[in-house]
Coordinates of C-alpha atoms in Angstrom, one line a residue:
Chain P
M1 CA -87.1 239.1 34.3
P2 CA -85.4 235.9 32.9
D3 CA -82.3 234.7 34.5
Q4 CA -79.1 235.5 32.6
T5 CA -76.2 233.2 32.4
I6 CA -72.8 234.5 32.0
A7 CA -69.9 232.3 31.0
V8 CA -66.6 233.3 32.5
R9 CA -63.8 231.5 30.8
Q10 CA -60.8 230.8 32.9
P11 CA -57.5 229.2 32.0
D12 CA -58.5 225.6 32.7
E13 CA -62.2 225.5 33.6
T14 CA -65.5 227.1 32.7
V15 CA -67.3 228.5 35.6
I16 CA -70.9 229.3 35.0
V17 CA -71.9 232.2 37.2
K18 CA -75.6 232.4 37.4
Q19 CA -76.7 235.9 37.9
R20 CA -80.0 236.0 39.7
S21 CA -82.6 238.6 39.0
M22 CA -83.2 241.4 41.5
F23 CA -86.6 240.0 42.4
R24 CA -85.1 236.6 43.3
Q25 CA -82.3 238.1 45.3
I26 CA -84.8 240.1 47.4
L27 CA -87.0 237.1 47.8
A28 CA -84.1 235.0 49.0
R29 CA -83.2 237.7 51.5
L30 CA -86.8 238.0 52.6
V31 CA -87.1 234.2 53.3
R32 CA -84.1 234.4 55.5
N33 CA -85.3 237.4 57.4
R34 CA -86.8 236.3 60.7
S35 CA -89.0 239.3 61.3
A36 CA -90.4 239.3 57.8
M37 CA -91.2 235.6 57.9
I38 CA -92.9 235.7 61.4
G39 CA -95.0 238.7 60.2
F40 CA -95.8 237.0 56.9
C41 CA -96.9 233.7 58.5
L42 CA -99.0 235.5 61.1
L43 CA -100.6 237.6 58.5
M44 CA -101.3 234.6 56.2
I45 CA -103.0 232.8 59.2
I46 CA -105.1 235.8 59.9
V47 CA -106.0 236.3 56.2
V48 CA -106.9 232.7 55.6
L49 CA -109.0 232.5 58.8
C50 CA -110.9 235.6 57.8
L51 CA -111.4 234.4 54.2
L52 CA -112.6 231.0 55.5
A53 CA -115.1 232.7 57.9
P54 CA -118.2 231.5 56.0
V55 CA -116.8 227.9 56.1
I56 CA -115.8 228.0 59.7
A57 CA -119.1 229.7 60.8
P58 CA -121.8 229.1 58.2
Q59 CA -124.4 230.6 60.5
G60 CA -123.1 234.1 59.9
F61 CA -121.9 236.9 62.1
N62 CA -125.4 237.9 63.4
A63 CA -126.6 234.5 64.5
Q64 CA -128.0 235.1 68.0
N65 CA -128.4 232.7 70.9
I66 CA -130.0 234.6 73.7
S67 CA -129.7 231.6 76.1
A68 CA -125.9 231.9 75.8
K69 CA -125.3 235.6 76.2
F70 CA -122.3 237.0 78.1
Q71 CA -120.4 233.7 78.1
P72 CA -116.8 234.4 79.0
P73 CA -114.1 232.9 76.7
S74 CA -114.2 229.1 76.8
L75 CA -113.5 226.1 74.5
K76 CA -116.9 226.4 72.9
Y77 CA -116.6 230.2 72.5
P78 CA -112.9 231.1 72.2
C79 CA -113.6 234.8 72.6
G80 CA -116.9 234.6 74.5
T81 CA -120.3 235.8 73.5
D82 CA -121.8 239.3 73.5
N83 CA -125.0 240.8 74.8
L84 CA -127.1 239.1 72.2
G85 CA -125.4 235.7 72.5
R86 CA -123.4 236.2 69.3
D87 CA -120.1 234.3 69.1
I88 CA -117.4 237.1 69.3
F89 CA -114.8 234.9 67.6
V90 CA -117.1 234.5 64.6
R91 CA -117.7 238.2 64.6
I92 CA -114.0 238.9 64.7
L93 CA -113.4 236.6 61.7
Y94 CA -116.1 238.3 59.6
G95 CA -115.0 241.7 60.9
G96 CA -111.5 240.9 59.7
R97 CA -112.8 240.7 56.2
I98 CA -114.1 244.3 56.5
S99 CA -111.1 245.7 58.3
L100 CA -108.6 244.1 56.0
L101 CA -110.6 245.2 53.0
I102 CA -110.6 248.8 54.2
G103 CA -106.9 248.7 55.0
V104 CA -105.9 247.3 51.6
V105 CA -108.2 249.2 49.4
S106 CA -107.8 252.5 51.0
T107 CA -104.0 252.1 50.9
L108 CA -104.0 251.2 47.2
F109 CA -106.3 254.1 46.5
S110 CA -104.0 256.6 48.3
A111 CA -100.8 255.0 46.9
A112 CA -102.1 255.2 43.4
I113 CA -103.1 258.9 43.6
G114 CA -100.1 259.9 45.8
I115 CA -97.5 258.2 43.6
V116 CA -98.9 259.8 40.4
I117 CA -98.9 263.2 42.1
G118 CA -95.4 262.7 43.4
L119 CA -94.1 261.5 40.0
F120 CA -95.5 264.5 38.2
A121 CA -94.4 267.0 40.8
G122 CA -90.9 265.5 41.0
Y123 CA -90.3 264.9 37.4
R124 CA -91.9 268.0 35.9
G125 CA -90.6 270.3 38.6
G126 CA -91.2 274.0 38.3
S127 CA -94.8 275.3 38.8
T128 CA -96.3 271.8 38.7
D129 CA -94.1 270.9 41.6
N130 CA -94.9 274.1 43.4
V131 CA -98.6 273.9 43.1
A132 CA -98.8 270.2 44.0
M133 CA -96.5 270.5 47.0
R134 CA -98.3 273.6 48.4
I135 CA -101.6 271.6 48.2
I136 CA -99.9 268.7 49.9
D137 CA -98.7 271.1 52.6
I138 CA -102.2 272.3 53.2
V139 CA -103.6 268.8 53.5
M140 CA -100.7 267.8 55.7
S141 CA -101.3 270.6 58.2
I142 CA -104.6 268.9 59.1
P143 CA -104.0 265.8 61.3
A144 CA -104.9 262.7 59.3
I145 CA -107.7 261.5 61.7
L146 CA -109.3 265.0 61.7
L147 CA -109.3 265.1 57.9
A148 CA -110.7 261.5 57.7
I149 CA -113.5 262.5 60.2
T150 CA -114.6 265.5 58.2
I151 CA -114.6 263.7 54.9
A152 CA -116.4 260.8 56.5
A153 CA -119.0 263.2 57.8
A154 CA -119.5 264.5 54.3
L155 CA -119.7 261.1 52.7
G156 CA -121.9 259.5 55.3
T157 CA -121.2 256.3 57.2
G158 CA -120.3 252.9 55.7
V159 CA -117.4 250.9 54.4
N160 CA -117.0 252.8 51.1
S161 CA -116.9 256.2 52.7
A162 CA -114.4 255.0 55.3
I163 CA -112.2 253.7 52.5
I164 CA -112.3 257.0 50.7
A165 CA -111.9 259.2 53.8
I166 CA -108.9 257.2 55.0
G167 CA -107.5 257.0 51.5
I168 CA -107.5 260.7 51.0
A169 CA -105.9 261.3 54.4
S170 CA -102.9 259.2 53.4
I171 CA -102.3 260.6 49.9
P172 CA -99.8 263.3 51.1
I173 CA -97.4 260.7 52.6
F174 CA -97.2 258.8 49.3
A175 CA -96.8 262.0 47.3
R176 CA -93.9 263.2 49.4
L177 CA -92.3 259.8 49.6
T178 CA -92.4 259.5 45.7
R179 CA -91.3 263.1 45.0
A180 CA -88.3 263.2 47.3
P181 CA -86.1 260.5 45.6
I182 CA -87.2 261.5 42.1
I183 CA -85.6 264.8 42.4
Q184 CA -82.3 263.0 42.9
V185 CA -82.9 260.2 40.4
K186 CA -84.2 262.3 37.5
N187 CA -80.8 263.8 36.8
E188 CA -79.1 260.4 36.4
E189 CA -77.6 259.4 33.1
Y190 CA -80.1 256.7 32.3
I191 CA -82.9 259.1 32.5
E192 CA -81.0 261.4 30.2
A193 CA -80.4 258.5 27.9
A194 CA -84.1 257.7 27.9
R195 CA -84.9 261.3 27.0
A196 CA -82.2 261.2 24.3
I197 CA -84.0 258.4 22.5
S198 CA -87.2 260.5 22.9
A199 CA -89.0 258.3 25.2
S200 CA -92.3 259.8 26.2
Q201 CA -92.8 261.6 29.5
F202 CA -95.1 258.8 30.7
R203 CA -92.6 256.1 29.7
I204 CA -89.8 257.8 31.6
M205 CA -91.9 258.4 34.7
F206 CA -93.5 254.9 34.9
R207 CA -90.9 252.7 33.3
H208 CA -87.6 254.3 34.3
L209 CA -88.2 256.5 37.4
L210 CA -90.8 254.5 39.3
P211 CA -89.0 251.1 39.4
N212 CA -86.0 252.9 40.8
I213 CA -87.7 254.5 43.7
L214 CA -90.1 251.7 44.5
S215 CA -88.5 250.2 47.6
P216 CA -89.5 252.8 50.2
L217 CA -93.0 252.9 48.6
I218 CA -93.5 249.2 49.0
V219 CA -92.5 249.4 52.6
Q220 CA -94.8 252.3 53.2
I221 CA -97.7 250.5 51.5
T222 CA -97.3 247.6 53.9
I223 CA -97.2 249.8 57.0
N224 CA -100.0 252.0 55.7
V225 CA -102.4 249.1 55.6
A226 CA -101.8 248.7 59.3
L227 CA -102.3 252.4 59.9
S228 CA -105.5 252.4 57.8
I229 CA -106.9 249.5 59.8
M230 CA -106.3 251.5 63.0
L231 CA -107.7 254.7 61.5
A232 CA -110.8 252.9 60.4
A233 CA -111.3 251.5 63.9
G234 CA -110.9 255.0 65.2
L235 CA -113.5 256.3 62.8
S236 CA -116.0 253.6 63.8
F237 CA -115.3 254.4 67.4
L238 CA -116.4 258.0 66.8
G239 CA -119.5 256.7 65.1
M240 CA -118.4 257.9 61.6
G241 CA -117.1 254.7 60.1
V242 CA -118.7 251.3 59.7
Q243 CA -121.8 251.0 61.8
P244 CA -122.8 248.1 64.1
P245 CA -124.1 245.4 63.6
N246 CA -121.5 245.2 60.9
P247 CA -118.6 243.5 62.6
E248 CA -115.7 245.8 61.6
W249 CA -113.2 245.4 64.5
G250 CA -113.5 249.0 65.7
A251 CA -117.3 248.7 65.5
I252 CA -117.3 245.5 67.6
I253 CA -115.2 247.3 70.3
T254 CA -117.5 250.4 70.1
S255 CA -120.6 248.4 70.7
A256 CA -119.0 246.5 73.5
K257 CA -117.8 249.5 75.5
V258 CA -121.1 249.7 77.4
Y259 CA -120.3 246.3 78.9
I260 CA -116.7 247.1 79.8
I261 CA -117.3 246.9 83.6
D262 CA -118.6 243.4 83.8
H263 CA -117.6 241.8 80.6
S264 CA -114.3 243.2 79.6
Y265 CA -113.4 240.4 77.3
M266 CA -115.9 241.8 74.8
V267 CA -113.5 244.8 74.4
T268 CA -110.1 243.0 74.8
M269 CA -110.7 240.2 72.3
P270 CA -111.4 242.2 69.1
G271 CA -108.6 244.5 70.1
I272 CA -106.1 241.6 70.3
A273 CA -107.2 240.5 66.9
M274 CA -106.5 244.0 65.5
A275 CA -103.2 244.3 67.4
L276 CA -102.0 240.9 66.0
T277 CA -102.9 242.0 62.4
V278 CA -101.1 245.3 62.9
I279 CA -98.1 243.6 64.4
S280 CA -97.8 241.1 61.6
L281 CA -98.0 243.9 59.0
N282 CA -95.4 246.0 60.8
L283 CA -93.0 243.0 61.2
F284 CA -93.4 242.2 57.6
G285 CA -92.9 245.8 56.6
D286 CA -89.7 246.0 58.8
G287 CA -88.3 242.9 57.3
L288 CA -89.1 244.1 53.8
R289 CA -87.3 247.4 54.5
D290 CA -84.2 245.5 55.5
C291 CA -84.3 243.3 52.4
L292 CA -85.2 245.9 49.9
D293 CA -82.5 248.4 51.0
P294 CA -79.6 246.8 52.8
R295 CA -78.1 250.2 53.3
L296 CA -80.8 251.0 55.7
K297 CA -80.1 248.0 57.8
I298 CA -78.4 248.7 61.1
Chain L
M1 CA -82.8 284.5 61.7
V2 CA -85.6 287.0 62.4
K3 CA -86.0 287.3 58.6
Y4 CA -86.4 283.6 58.3
I5 CA -89.1 283.5 61.1
V6 CA -91.0 286.3 59.4
K7 CA -90.8 284.5 56.1
R8 CA -92.1 281.3 57.6
L9 CA -95.0 283.2 59.3
I10 CA -95.9 284.8 56.1
Y11 CA -95.9 281.4 54.3
M12 CA -98.3 280.1 56.9
I13 CA -101.0 282.5 55.7
P14 CA -101.6 280.8 52.3
V15 CA -101.5 277.4 54.0
L16 CA -104.2 278.4 56.5
L17 CA -106.2 280.0 53.7
G18 CA -105.9 276.7 51.9
V19 CA -107.0 274.8 55.0
A20 CA -110.0 277.1 55.3
F21 CA -110.9 276.5 51.6
L22 CA -110.5 272.8 52.0
I23 CA -112.7 272.5 55.1
S24 CA -115.3 274.9 53.7
I25 CA -115.6 272.9 50.5
I26 CA -115.9 269.6 52.4
L27 CA -118.6 271.2 54.6
Y28 CA -120.3 272.7 51.6
L29 CA -120.5 269.3 50.0
T30 CA -121.7 267.6 53.2
P31 CA -125.3 266.5 52.7
G32 CA -127.8 267.2 55.4
D33 CA -129.4 270.6 56.2
P34 CA -128.3 272.3 59.4
A35 CA -131.7 274.0 59.5
S36 CA -133.7 270.8 59.8
V37 CA -131.3 269.4 62.4
I38 CA -131.3 272.5 64.6
L39 CA -134.8 273.9 64.2
S40 CA -137.7 272.0 65.8
S41 CA -139.8 269.7 63.7
Q42 CA -142.6 272.2 63.8
A43 CA -140.7 274.7 61.8
T44 CA -142.1 275.4 58.3
D45 CA -140.1 275.4 55.2
A46 CA -140.3 279.1 55.1
M47 CA -138.8 279.4 58.6
R48 CA -136.0 277.0 57.6
D49 CA -135.3 279.0 54.5
A50 CA -135.2 282.2 56.5
W51 CA -132.8 280.6 59.0
R52 CA -130.5 279.5 56.2
Q53 CA -130.7 282.9 54.6
E54 CA -129.7 284.6 57.8
R55 CA -126.6 282.4 58.1
G56 CA -125.6 282.8 54.5
L57 CA -126.1 279.1 53.8
N58 CA -128.0 279.8 50.6
D59 CA -125.1 281.8 49.2
P60 CA -122.9 280.2 46.5
F61 CA -119.8 278.6 47.9
L62 CA -117.2 281.2 47.0
L63 CA -119.3 283.9 48.6
Q64 CA -119.6 281.9 51.8
Y65 CA -115.8 281.4 51.8
I66 CA -115.1 285.0 51.3
H67 CA -117.5 285.9 54.1
F68 CA -115.8 283.5 56.4
I69 CA -112.3 284.8 55.6
G70 CA -113.5 288.4 55.6
G71 CA -115.1 288.0 59.0
I72 CA -111.8 286.7 60.5
V73 CA -109.6 289.3 58.9
L74 CA -111.8 292.3 59.4
H75 CA -113.5 291.6 62.8
W76 CA -111.7 288.5 64.2
D77 CA -115.2 286.9 63.9
W78 CA -114.9 283.2 63.5
G79 CA -118.6 282.6 63.1
T80 CA -121.6 282.1 65.4
S81 CA -122.6 278.7 66.7
Y82 CA -125.8 277.5 65.2
V83 CA -126.8 275.8 68.5
N84 CA -126.4 278.5 71.1
G85 CA -126.0 281.6 69.0
L86 CA -122.8 282.6 70.7
S87 CA -119.4 283.3 69.0
V88 CA -117.6 280.0 68.4
T89 CA -114.3 281.4 69.8
G90 CA -115.7 281.0 73.3
D91 CA -116.7 277.4 72.8
V92 CA -113.5 276.5 71.0
M93 CA -111.1 278.2 73.3
L94 CA -112.8 276.7 76.3
R95 CA -112.1 273.2 75.0
F96 CA -108.8 273.7 73.2
P97 CA -106.6 273.8 76.3
N98 CA -107.6 270.3 77.3
T99 CA -106.8 268.9 73.9
F100 CA -103.5 270.8 73.7
L101 CA -102.5 269.7 77.2
L102 CA -103.3 266.1 76.4
A103 CA -101.2 266.3 73.3
C104 CA -98.3 268.0 75.2
L105 CA -98.4 265.4 78.0
T106 CA -98.4 262.6 75.5
T107 CA -95.4 264.1 73.7
V108 CA -93.5 264.6 76.9
I109 CA -94.1 261.0 77.9
A110 CA -93.1 259.9 74.5
I111 CA -89.9 262.0 74.6
I112 CA -88.8 260.8 78.0
I113 CA -89.5 257.1 77.6
G114 CA -88.8 256.9 73.9
I115 CA -85.5 258.7 73.8
L116 CA -84.1 257.0 77.0
L117 CA -85.1 253.5 75.8
G118 CA -83.9 254.3 72.3
V119 CA -80.4 255.3 73.5
F120 CA -80.4 252.4 76.0
T121 CA -81.3 249.7 73.4
A122 CA -78.8 251.2 70.9
K123 CA -76.0 251.0 73.5
H124 CA -76.9 247.4 74.2
Q125 CA -77.4 246.5 70.5
N126 CA -77.9 242.7 69.8
T127 CA -78.2 241.7 73.5
W128 CA -81.3 240.2 75.0
L129 CA -82.2 243.6 76.4
D130 CA -82.3 245.0 72.9
T131 CA -84.4 242.1 71.6
T132 CA -86.9 242.4 74.5
F133 CA -87.4 246.1 74.1
S134 CA -87.7 245.7 70.3
V135 CA -90.5 243.2 70.9
V136 CA -92.2 245.5 73.5
G137 CA -91.8 248.4 71.1
M138 CA -93.4 246.5 68.3
I139 CA -96.4 245.6 70.5
G140 CA -96.6 249.3 71.6
I141 CA -96.7 250.5 68.0
S142 CA -99.4 248.0 67.1
M143 CA -102.0 248.7 69.8
P144 CA -104.8 251.0 68.8
Q145 CA -104.7 253.9 71.2
F146 CA -108.4 254.0 72.0
W147 CA -108.3 250.3 72.8
L148 CA -105.3 250.7 75.0
G149 CA -107.2 253.5 76.7
M150 CA -110.1 251.1 77.4
L151 CA -107.6 248.4 78.7
L152 CA -106.1 251.0 81.1
I153 CA -109.6 251.9 82.3
I154 CA -110.3 248.2 83.0
W155 CA -107.0 247.6 84.8
F156 CA -106.1 250.8 86.6
G157 CA -109.5 252.5 86.7
L158 CA -112.0 249.7 87.5
N159 CA -109.9 246.8 89.0
L160 CA -107.2 248.6 90.9
Q161 CA -109.1 251.9 91.2
W162 CA -105.9 253.9 91.2
F163 CA -107.0 256.6 88.7
P164 CA -110.3 258.2 87.8
I165 CA -111.6 257.1 84.5
A166 CA -113.5 260.1 83.3
G167 CA -112.8 263.8 83.2
F168 CA -109.7 265.9 83.0
D169 CA -109.6 268.0 86.1
G170 CA -106.2 267.5 87.6
P171 CA -102.9 265.6 87.3
K172 CA -104.6 262.4 88.6
Y173 CA -107.0 262.6 85.7
W174 CA -104.3 263.2 83.2
V175 CA -102.4 259.9 83.8
L176 CA -104.5 257.3 82.0
P177 CA -105.3 259.3 78.8
S178 CA -101.8 260.6 78.3
V179 CA -100.3 257.1 78.9
A180 CA -102.9 255.6 76.5
L181 CA -101.9 258.1 73.8
G182 CA -98.2 258.2 74.7
V183 CA -97.3 254.5 74.6
Q184 CA -97.5 254.3 70.8
N185 CA -95.6 257.5 70.3
A186 CA -92.9 256.4 72.8
A187 CA -92.5 253.1 70.9
I188 CA -92.2 254.9 67.5
L189 CA -89.7 257.4 69.0
M190 CA -87.7 254.6 70.6
R191 CA -87.3 252.9 67.2
F192 CA -86.2 256.1 65.5
T193 CA -83.8 257.0 68.4
R194 CA -82.3 253.6 68.2
T195 CA -81.6 253.8 64.5
S196 CA -80.3 257.3 64.7
V197 CA -78.0 256.6 67.7
L198 CA -76.7 253.5 66.0
E199 CA -75.8 255.6 62.9
C200 CA -74.0 258.2 65.0
M201 CA -72.1 255.6 67.1
R202 CA -70.1 254.5 64.1
Q203 CA -68.8 258.0 63.3
D204 CA -65.1 258.8 63.5
Y205 CA -65.5 261.5 66.2
V206 CA -66.9 259.0 68.6
R207 CA -63.8 256.8 68.1
T208 CA -61.7 260.0 68.6
A209 CA -63.5 260.8 71.8
R210 CA -63.0 257.3 73.1
A211 CA -59.3 257.4 72.1
K212 CA -58.7 260.5 74.0
G213 CA -60.1 258.8 77.1
Q214 CA -63.4 260.6 77.4
V215 CA -65.8 259.3 79.9
E216 CA -68.4 257.0 78.3
R217 CA -71.3 258.9 79.7
V218 CA -70.1 262.1 78.1
I219 CA -69.5 260.3 74.8
T220 CA -73.1 258.9 74.9
W221 CA -75.0 262.1 75.7
H222 CA -72.7 264.7 74.4
H223 CA -71.1 263.2 71.3
I224 CA -73.7 260.7 70.2
V225 CA -77.1 261.8 71.3
R226 CA -76.7 265.4 70.5
N227 CA -75.8 264.5 66.9
A228 CA -78.5 261.9 66.7
L229 CA -81.2 264.4 67.8
I230 CA -81.9 266.0 64.4
P231 CA -84.1 263.2 62.9
I232 CA -85.5 262.6 66.3
I233 CA -86.8 266.2 66.5
T234 CA -88.5 265.8 63.2
T235 CA -90.3 262.7 64.4
V236 CA -91.4 264.5 67.6
G237 CA -93.0 267.2 65.4
A238 CA -95.0 264.6 63.4
L239 CA -95.9 262.7 66.6
F240 CA -97.2 265.9 68.2
G241 CA -99.4 266.6 65.2
G242 CA -100.7 263.0 65.3
A243 CA -101.3 263.3 69.0
L244 CA -103.5 266.4 68.5
G245 CA -105.6 264.4 66.1
M246 CA -105.7 261.2 68.1
A247 CA -106.5 263.1 71.2
M248 CA -110.0 263.6 69.7
I249 CA -110.6 259.8 70.0
L250 CA -109.1 259.5 73.5
E251 CA -111.4 262.4 74.6
Q252 CA -114.3 260.2 73.7
V253 CA -112.9 257.2 75.7
F254 CA -112.2 259.2 78.8
S255 CA -115.1 261.7 78.6
I256 CA -112.7 264.7 78.4
N257 CA -114.2 268.0 77.4
G258 CA -111.9 268.7 74.6
L259 CA -112.0 269.9 71.0
G260 CA -112.6 266.4 69.8
R261 CA -115.8 265.9 71.6
L262 CA -116.9 269.4 70.6
M263 CA -116.3 268.5 67.0
V264 CA -118.0 265.1 67.1
E265 CA -121.1 266.9 68.6
A266 CA -120.8 269.6 66.0
I267 CA -120.6 267.1 63.2
A268 CA -123.8 265.4 64.5
M269 CA -125.6 268.8 64.7
R270 CA -124.2 270.1 61.4
N271 CA -122.8 273.0 63.4
Y272 CA -120.5 274.2 60.7
P273 CA -118.9 277.2 62.3
I274 CA -117.6 275.1 65.2
I275 CA -116.1 272.5 62.9
R276 CA -114.4 275.2 60.8
A277 CA -112.9 277.0 63.7
S278 CA -111.7 273.8 65.4
V279 CA -110.0 272.5 62.2
M280 CA -108.4 275.9 61.6
L281 CA -107.1 276.1 65.2
L282 CA -105.7 272.6 65.1
A283 CA -104.0 273.3 61.7
A284 CA -102.6 276.5 63.0
S285 CA -101.2 275.0 66.1
Y286 CA -99.7 272.2 64.0
S287 CA -98.0 274.8 61.8
F288 CA -96.6 276.7 64.7
I289 CA -95.2 273.5 66.3
Y290 CA -93.4 272.9 63.0
L291 CA -92.0 276.4 63.0
A292 CA -90.9 276.0 66.6
L293 CA -89.2 272.7 65.8
D294 CA -87.4 274.1 62.8
L295 CA -86.0 276.8 65.1
L296 CA -85.1 274.1 67.6
Y297 CA -83.0 272.4 64.8
A298 CA -81.0 275.6 64.6
A299 CA -80.4 275.5 68.4
V300 CA -79.3 271.9 68.3
D301 CA -77.2 272.1 65.1
P302 CA -75.2 275.2 64.4
R303 CA -74.7 274.1 60.8
I304 CA -78.4 274.5 60.1
K305 CA -78.4 277.9 61.7
T306 CA -75.9 279.2 59.2
D307 CA -78.0 277.6 56.5
F308 CA -81.0 279.6 57.7
E309 CA -79.0 282.8 57.8
N310 CA -77.5 282.3 54.4
Q311 CA -80.5 281.3 52.3
S312 CA -83.3 282.4 54.6
A313 CA -85.8 281.1 52.1
G314 CA -87.1 278.0 50.4
P315 CA -90.2 276.1 51.2
R316 CA -90.5 274.9 54.7
R317 CA -89.3 271.6 55.9
A318 CA -87.6 271.1 52.6
R319 CA -84.2 270.4 53.9
V320 CA -85.1 268.0 56.7
S321 CA -86.6 264.8 55.6
R322 CA -89.8 263.9 57.4
K323 CA -89.1 260.4 58.4
G324 CA -91.6 260.6 61.2
A325 CA -94.4 261.4 58.8
A326 CA -94.6 257.7 57.9
H327 CA -95.9 256.9 61.3
A328 CA -97.9 260.0 62.1

């Protein structure tokens, strides 16, 4: 949105009041928000490290060095080595690529479907709403992890099925979060105006309704990435997600649990990486919530 | 009120039928043949086919679904385990109490710690105590529960040897799993309580209470917390549902004989009747908890009670926003 300049003429001077766009206002608030910035910087460090994994460790995540197995954390091996002498730090970096990918893609998948369902249910109302919400009720009465497990069992193991299983399990949240505010917004005058100039249903839903209810959804998307990463790790832990030797964080922890008694760093290190990522996403999400909707700020 | 409860119970029937449909169709679409997993490798194709025929696995989907529902409605027959040939209700009901107990203990821990800390931090808003607990809460929310469980095993089970690390046979065994599962929920609840209490603290009636010289303790617990409880109760419901699910993973960590382990075994063996019955049971307990919580609202807030009595209808949970769902 281009900036608008409004000239306000006063008796003896011309004051140019620069009206900033909504996006810039929020961005300015976000930069000043401590929790959002800490979260953002931490997240960026993690993402960049994970993306640079092939540069940092060109030998790959499965390079074994049997003579250096079970090395505790040291300068050479920041997170130690595992039972096959593989550098755990390198595995965490490569694993981050998988974990973050699952988190982001499954969230986008569920947000896309959930928002469309919520838009239709909220705007159309009547029987569309009834049917959609009853289906959502049904899906919601199964705990998310349980649903993800059964879907993952049906789809088989691997990254793709983990993404779909986790994605489906989070659709209801997005559908509900979209529908609830729409029911209030859809009776506003500007929607009536849009209808009066015979804007199409799709145009009203996606151009007029959606931008006005976007704030809580953006926050939920951020937090849902964190939840999905944890859910994916849980799936791997039950043996239904990404399989070792692929270094998804949950899979690294799972394959290390046999050595928990003598080499506990093999379990703690990947968990710390996951916790840091989740913390950064949650901090950013919290900050974002404060900036997008100042009314919510306490 | 009774009318409302009956209405809600009746509404549960289509939801549970829907859950049964959903889980049946997922299982129907699951690749892998139970007959080849369960029968020995010497079994001929004809034997496998007879085995499938006997269990109705060759029927079309809708017929299987109708058989399943019909069995429950007509004979309270939830199916027969493919592995031991016994009714699944025995297996499932043997394991369910452990899972349910774990979820309950978790929720109790979360309620006690979460609400107390939430009220405490709200009363000390913007002090170093508030900041410290916010940071601790953020860390608590961000730790994967099964990983925390393993950390607890390392510290309190192996190094300090305070608690046993496997099994679920008595209060001593309950500590580590329920703490592992409860920390995250307590942290979530603390944040919600803090926000909700802060909102209530600014109300006029709080100022009035103070003006008339009411003791601060009574103001906090009677005037503020009681009014702040409504959104908190919603969160507790969502957390309990989440705990029922996450208990499945913790059971794996602590070798607890619960529904979760049963289900993981059943999925590996393609033992469909067990999976179906477990999911149905968890969904049903989830729905009952929600009903109980909605009734609790009425107990906490007389305004809602009159609402119930006046309209006594409408889809469930419509009125109370599910803030907690975001974290469940």
